[in-house]
Amino acid sequence: MAQQYPEWIWQNGAIKPWAEATAHVMSHALHYGSSVFEGIRSYATPDGAAIFRLTDHLNRLYHSAKIYDMALPYTRDELAAACREVVKKNGLAAAYLRPVAWRGLGGFGLSAETPIDMAVAAWPMGPYLGPEALEQGITACVSSWQRFAPNTIPAGAKAGGNYLSGQLIAREARRLGFGEGIALASTGLLSEGAGENIFLVFDGALHTTPASASILTGITRHSLITLAREDGIEVIERDIPREYLYLADEVFMCGTAAEVTPIRAVDGKQIGAGKAGGVTRRIQELFFGLFNGKTNDQWGWLEPV
């Protein structure tokens, strides 16, 4: 089925028709991957449409831009207003938002000074890994592609060029018939999914990889850690060997797009009972409860549209 695009988008300070949001083919970002972006969701809540952790996402956007010496031409408040505006203008409640900043048309060298262009899009999006994934879980494989080593490309920045790694991992997994790929770090220890953070469950406790494992420390990841600890579930951040994927009681991935997706098998080896386990189900209840009113949003994460 062809992609259905929304009618309106925000670009460089103004709402315009989707088809008019263009960039020059010689833009620096197209050739060198010099962009930073965020993935954000809005949800239909009992109190109306709300954007999940909008402020935190925009703060990370600025942090990513700082790493790459990109001076964003709009304030956080202006970008927050743009996010709300595209949701409203397109008549959306539940949506995926994509603020993005890139080096535009200017010089042609790697270190060339160029204008910084920006856009914010919003469109309807269901579960990233398929409508049945949240309930039934997915299969995954450990990729032959490793994550980049420390002091090569900063994994802590959500930069466009970083996602070439994720593309290799995800496309290899799909080619081999798996739902998603899992990457090891340059150390040979567990890193994260193609575009998701990963949690393992042992004896009722959550185990997840640390920032030093070449992961993007996700905002959904932080949210789940916070919710779990508030619920009395122990969370341990530590280095994890590959084989522990096969030995875990439960495994799940998380991210803005993936939300909380169980993994039922890795490399053809069944995880636990081959379906979402009790801890995973509880984490899903706590997370999605933020949006249906069953989990108290004591942190102010839901920001009204």
Short mmCIF file of C-alpha atoms in Angstrom, two decimals, residues 18-253:
data_model
loop_
_atom_site.label_atom_id
_atom_site.label_comp_id
_atom_site.label_asym_id
_atom_site.label_seq_id
_atom_site.Cartn_x
_atom_site.Cartn_y
_atom_site.Cartn_z
CA TRP A 18 3.61 18.87 2.31
CA ALA A 19 4.68 18.88 -1.36
CA GLU A 20 6.28 22.32 -1.01
CA ALA A 21 8.70 21.28 1.76
CA THR A 22 11.80 20.82 -0.38
CA ALA A 23 15.59 20.93 -0.07
CA HIS A 24 18.27 21.37 -2.72
CA VAL A 25 19.88 18.20 -4.08
CA MET A 26 23.30 19.65 -3.23
CA SER A 27 22.42 20.18 0.44
CA HIS A 28 25.31 19.18 2.69
CA ALA A 29 23.14 16.71 4.62
CA LEU A 30 22.21 14.72 1.52
CA HIS A 31 25.86 14.03 0.76
CA TYR A 32 27.38 13.75 4.23
CA GLY A 33 24.57 12.72 6.59
CA SER A 34 24.81 16.00 8.51
CA SER A 35 21.38 16.05 10.13
CA VAL A 36 19.99 15.60 13.62
CA PHE A 37 16.43 14.63 14.40
CA GLU A 38 13.94 13.34 16.93
CA GLY A 39 11.14 10.79 16.85
CA ILE A 40 8.24 11.74 19.11
CA ARG A 41 4.72 10.40 19.58
CA SER A 42 1.52 12.13 20.44
CA TYR A 43 -1.28 10.10 21.97
CA ALA A 44 -5.03 10.47 22.30
CA THR A 45 -5.54 10.62 26.07
CA PRO A 46 -8.70 11.05 28.14
CA ASP A 47 -7.73 14.73 28.44
CA GLY A 48 -7.13 15.21 24.72
CA ALA A 49 -4.13 14.89 22.45
CA ALA A 50 -0.79 15.04 24.27
CA ILE A 51 2.80 14.83 23.09
CA PHE A 52 4.94 12.42 25.11
CA ARG A 53 8.00 14.07 26.66
CA LEU A 54 8.15 16.82 24.06
CA THR A 55 10.48 18.99 26.14
CA ASP A 56 12.91 16.13 26.74
CA HIS A 57 12.99 15.24 23.06
CA LEU A 58 13.70 18.82 22.03
CA ASN A 59 16.43 19.08 24.65
CA ARG A 60 18.07 16.02 23.12
CA LEU A 61 17.74 17.55 19.66
CA TYR A 62 19.74 20.55 20.87
CA HIS A 63 22.29 18.28 22.51
CA SER A 64 22.77 16.35 19.26
CA ALA A 65 23.15 19.62 17.36
CA LYS A 66 25.76 20.83 19.86
CA ILE A 67 27.90 17.75 19.30
CA TYR A 68 27.92 18.48 15.56
CA ASP A 69 28.40 22.26 15.86
CA MET A 70 24.98 22.99 14.40
CA ALA A 71 23.50 26.24 15.69
CA LEU A 72 19.75 25.65 15.46
CA PRO A 73 17.97 28.80 14.23
CA TYR A 74 14.85 28.34 16.37
CA THR A 75 14.31 28.25 20.12
CA ARG A 76 12.94 25.26 21.98
CA ASP A 77 9.68 27.14 22.52
CA GLU A 78 9.39 27.86 18.80
CA LEU A 79 9.98 24.22 17.93
CA ALA A 80 7.53 23.04 20.59
CA ALA A 81 4.92 25.36 19.08
CA ALA A 82 5.73 23.97 15.62
CA CYS A 83 5.20 20.41 16.88
CA ARG A 84 1.82 21.30 18.31
CA GLU A 85 0.87 23.24 15.19
CA VAL A 86 1.49 20.38 12.73
CA VAL A 87 -0.52 17.98 14.90
CA LYS A 88 -3.43 20.41 15.03
CA LYS A 89 -3.23 21.50 11.39
CA ASN A 90 -3.35 17.91 10.17
CA GLY A 91 -6.24 17.06 12.50
CA LEU A 92 -4.25 14.40 14.35
CA ALA A 93 -4.36 13.11 17.90
CA ALA A 94 -2.28 9.92 17.84
CA ALA A 95 0.69 10.66 15.60
CA TYR A 96 4.42 10.31 15.05
CA LEU A 97 6.36 13.58 14.94
CA ARG A 98 9.71 14.15 13.25
CA PRO A 99 11.59 17.40 14.00
CA VAL A 100 14.74 17.46 11.88
CA ALA A 101 17.60 19.91 11.34
CA TRP A 102 20.14 19.63 8.54
CA ARG A 103 23.01 21.44 6.91
CA GLY A 104 21.54 22.95 3.77
CA LEU A 105 22.96 24.38 0.56
CA GLY A 106 26.27 26.18 1.06
CA GLY A 107 29.86 25.08 0.66
CA PHE A 108 30.76 21.62 -0.60
CA GLY A 109 33.54 20.58 1.78
CA LEU A 110 33.11 18.39 4.83
CA SER A 111 33.62 21.35 7.18
CA ALA A 112 31.80 23.87 5.00
CA GLU A 113 29.62 26.48 6.63
CA THR A 114 26.03 26.17 5.48
CA PRO A 115 22.60 27.38 6.57
CA ILE A 116 20.81 25.13 9.05
CA ASP A 117 17.37 24.23 7.74
CA MET A 118 14.62 22.75 9.89
CA ALA A 119 11.31 20.98 9.48
CA VAL A 120 8.69 19.30 11.68
CA ALA A 121 6.40 16.63 10.23
CA ALA A 122 3.58 14.67 11.84
CA TRP A 123 1.70 11.68 10.48
CA PRO A 124 -0.43 8.77 11.73
CA MET A 125 1.65 5.72 12.63
CA GLY A 126 0.72 2.42 14.26
CA PRO A 127 3.10 -0.08 15.89
CA TYR A 128 6.47 0.22 14.13
CA LEU A 129 7.17 -3.52 13.94
CA GLY A 130 3.64 -4.50 12.92
CA PRO A 131 0.17 -4.45 14.50
CA GLU A 132 0.61 -7.90 16.06
CA ALA A 133 4.08 -7.20 17.47
CA LEU A 134 2.99 -5.62 20.76
CA GLU A 135 0.86 -8.65 21.59
CA GLN A 136 2.62 -11.62 19.99
CA GLY A 137 6.20 -10.37 20.00
CA ILE A 138 8.76 -10.62 17.22
CA THR A 139 11.72 -12.78 16.28
CA ALA A 140 15.18 -11.20 16.21
CA CYS A 141 18.70 -12.08 15.20
CA VAL A 142 22.12 -10.90 16.27
CA SER A 143 23.47 -8.98 13.31
CA SER A 144 26.79 -9.53 11.59
CA TRP A 145 27.15 -5.73 11.70
CA GLN A 146 28.55 -4.23 14.90
CA ARG A 147 27.82 -0.80 16.33
CA PHE A 148 30.50 1.84 15.86
CA ALA A 149 33.31 1.92 18.39
CA PRO A 150 33.69 4.66 21.01
CA ASN A 151 35.51 7.77 19.77
CA THR A 152 34.52 7.09 16.15
CA ILE A 153 30.91 8.28 15.82
CA PRO A 154 29.12 9.58 18.94
CA ALA A 155 26.27 7.16 19.64
CA GLY A 156 24.77 9.65 22.08
CA ALA A 157 23.77 11.99 19.25
CA LYS A 158 20.61 11.22 17.29
CA ALA A 159 22.19 12.06 13.95
CA GLY A 160 21.04 11.02 10.51
CA GLY A 161 24.38 9.48 9.58
CA ASN A 162 24.24 7.15 12.59
CA TYR A 163 21.25 5.40 11.10
CA LEU A 164 23.27 3.93 8.25
CA SER A 165 24.34 1.42 10.91
CA GLY A 166 20.71 0.74 11.82
CA GLN A 167 19.79 0.28 8.16
CA LEU A 168 22.41 -2.42 7.69
CA ILE A 169 21.23 -4.23 10.82
CA ALA A 170 17.51 -3.96 10.05
CA ARG A 171 17.77 -4.88 6.37
CA GLU A 172 19.94 -7.90 7.13
CA ALA A 173 17.38 -9.10 9.66
CA ARG A 174 14.47 -8.68 7.24
CA ARG A 175 16.42 -10.46 4.47
CA LEU A 176 16.97 -13.41 6.80
CA GLY A 177 13.31 -13.53 7.80
CA PHE A 178 13.53 -11.96 11.26
CA GLY A 179 11.44 -9.11 12.62
CA GLU A 180 14.41 -7.04 13.78
CA GLY A 181 18.16 -7.12 14.25
CA ILE A 182 20.24 -6.79 17.41
CA ALA A 183 23.74 -5.33 17.33
CA LEU A 184 26.80 -6.06 19.39
CA ALA A 185 29.18 -3.28 20.39
CA SER A 186 32.80 -3.21 19.21
CA THR A 187 33.63 -5.03 22.47
CA GLY A 188 31.57 -8.03 21.37
CA LEU A 189 29.07 -7.33 24.15
CA LEU A 190 25.40 -6.53 23.62
CA SER A 191 24.58 -3.04 22.35
CA GLU A 192 20.97 -2.43 21.15
CA GLY A 193 18.53 -3.09 18.33
CA ALA A 194 18.66 -1.51 14.88
CA GLY A 195 16.70 1.45 16.22
CA GLU A 196 15.62 0.35 19.68
CA ASN A 197 17.04 -0.14 23.15
CA ILE A 198 16.84 -3.61 24.65
CA PHE A 199 15.89 -5.09 28.04
CA LEU A 200 16.40 -8.61 29.38
CA VAL A 201 14.54 -10.06 32.36
CA PHE A 202 16.22 -12.37 34.87
CA ASP A 203 14.39 -13.45 38.05
CA GLY A 204 11.95 -10.55 37.82
CA ALA A 205 14.62 -7.84 37.38
CA LEU A 206 15.26 -5.75 34.28
CA HIS A 207 18.77 -5.73 32.82
CA THR A 208 19.75 -3.23 30.14
CA THR A 209 22.93 -2.10 28.44
CA PRO A 210 24.69 1.14 29.55
CA ALA A 211 25.56 4.24 27.54
CA SER A 212 29.10 2.89 27.12
CA ALA A 213 27.72 0.07 24.93
CA SER A 214 27.38 2.47 21.96
CA ILE A 215 23.65 2.96 22.47
CA LEU A 216 21.45 5.98 22.07
CA THR A 217 20.15 6.38 25.62
CA GLY A 218 16.51 6.50 24.61
CA ILE A 219 13.81 8.61 26.19
CA THR A 220 11.44 5.63 26.11
CA ARG A 221 14.20 3.59 27.77
CA HIS A 222 14.48 6.20 30.54
CA SER A 223 10.70 6.25 30.90
CA LEU A 224 10.52 2.47 31.36
CA ILE A 225 13.34 2.48 33.89
CA THR A 226 11.53 5.18 35.86
CA LEU A 227 8.16 3.40 35.68
CA ALA A 228 9.69 0.05 36.65
CA ARG A 229 11.51 1.39 39.69
CA GLU A 230 8.40 3.26 40.80
CA ASP A 231 6.54 -0.06 40.57
CA GLY A 232 9.16 -1.87 42.66
CA ILE A 233 10.88 -3.67 39.76
CA GLU A 234 14.66 -3.75 40.05
CA VAL A 235 16.56 -2.27 37.10
CA ILE A 236 20.25 -3.04 36.50
CA GLU A 237 22.35 -1.26 33.85
CA ARG A 238 25.35 -3.44 33.00
CA ASP A 239 27.45 -5.04 30.28
CA ILE A 240 25.66 -8.08 28.86
CA PRO A 241 27.28 -10.92 26.86
CA ARG A 242 25.53 -12.08 23.70
CA GLU A 243 24.59 -15.51 25.04
CA TYR A 244 22.53 -13.96 27.82
CA LEU A 245 19.94 -13.15 25.16
CA TYR A 246 19.30 -16.90 24.88
CA LEU A 247 19.21 -17.44 28.64
CA ALA A 248 16.92 -14.58 29.64
CA ASP A 249 13.44 -15.25 31.00
CA GLU A 250 12.10 -12.44 28.80
CA VAL A 251 13.49 -9.95 26.26
CA PHE A 252 11.87 -6.82 24.85
CA MET A 253 12.79 -3.79 22.77
#
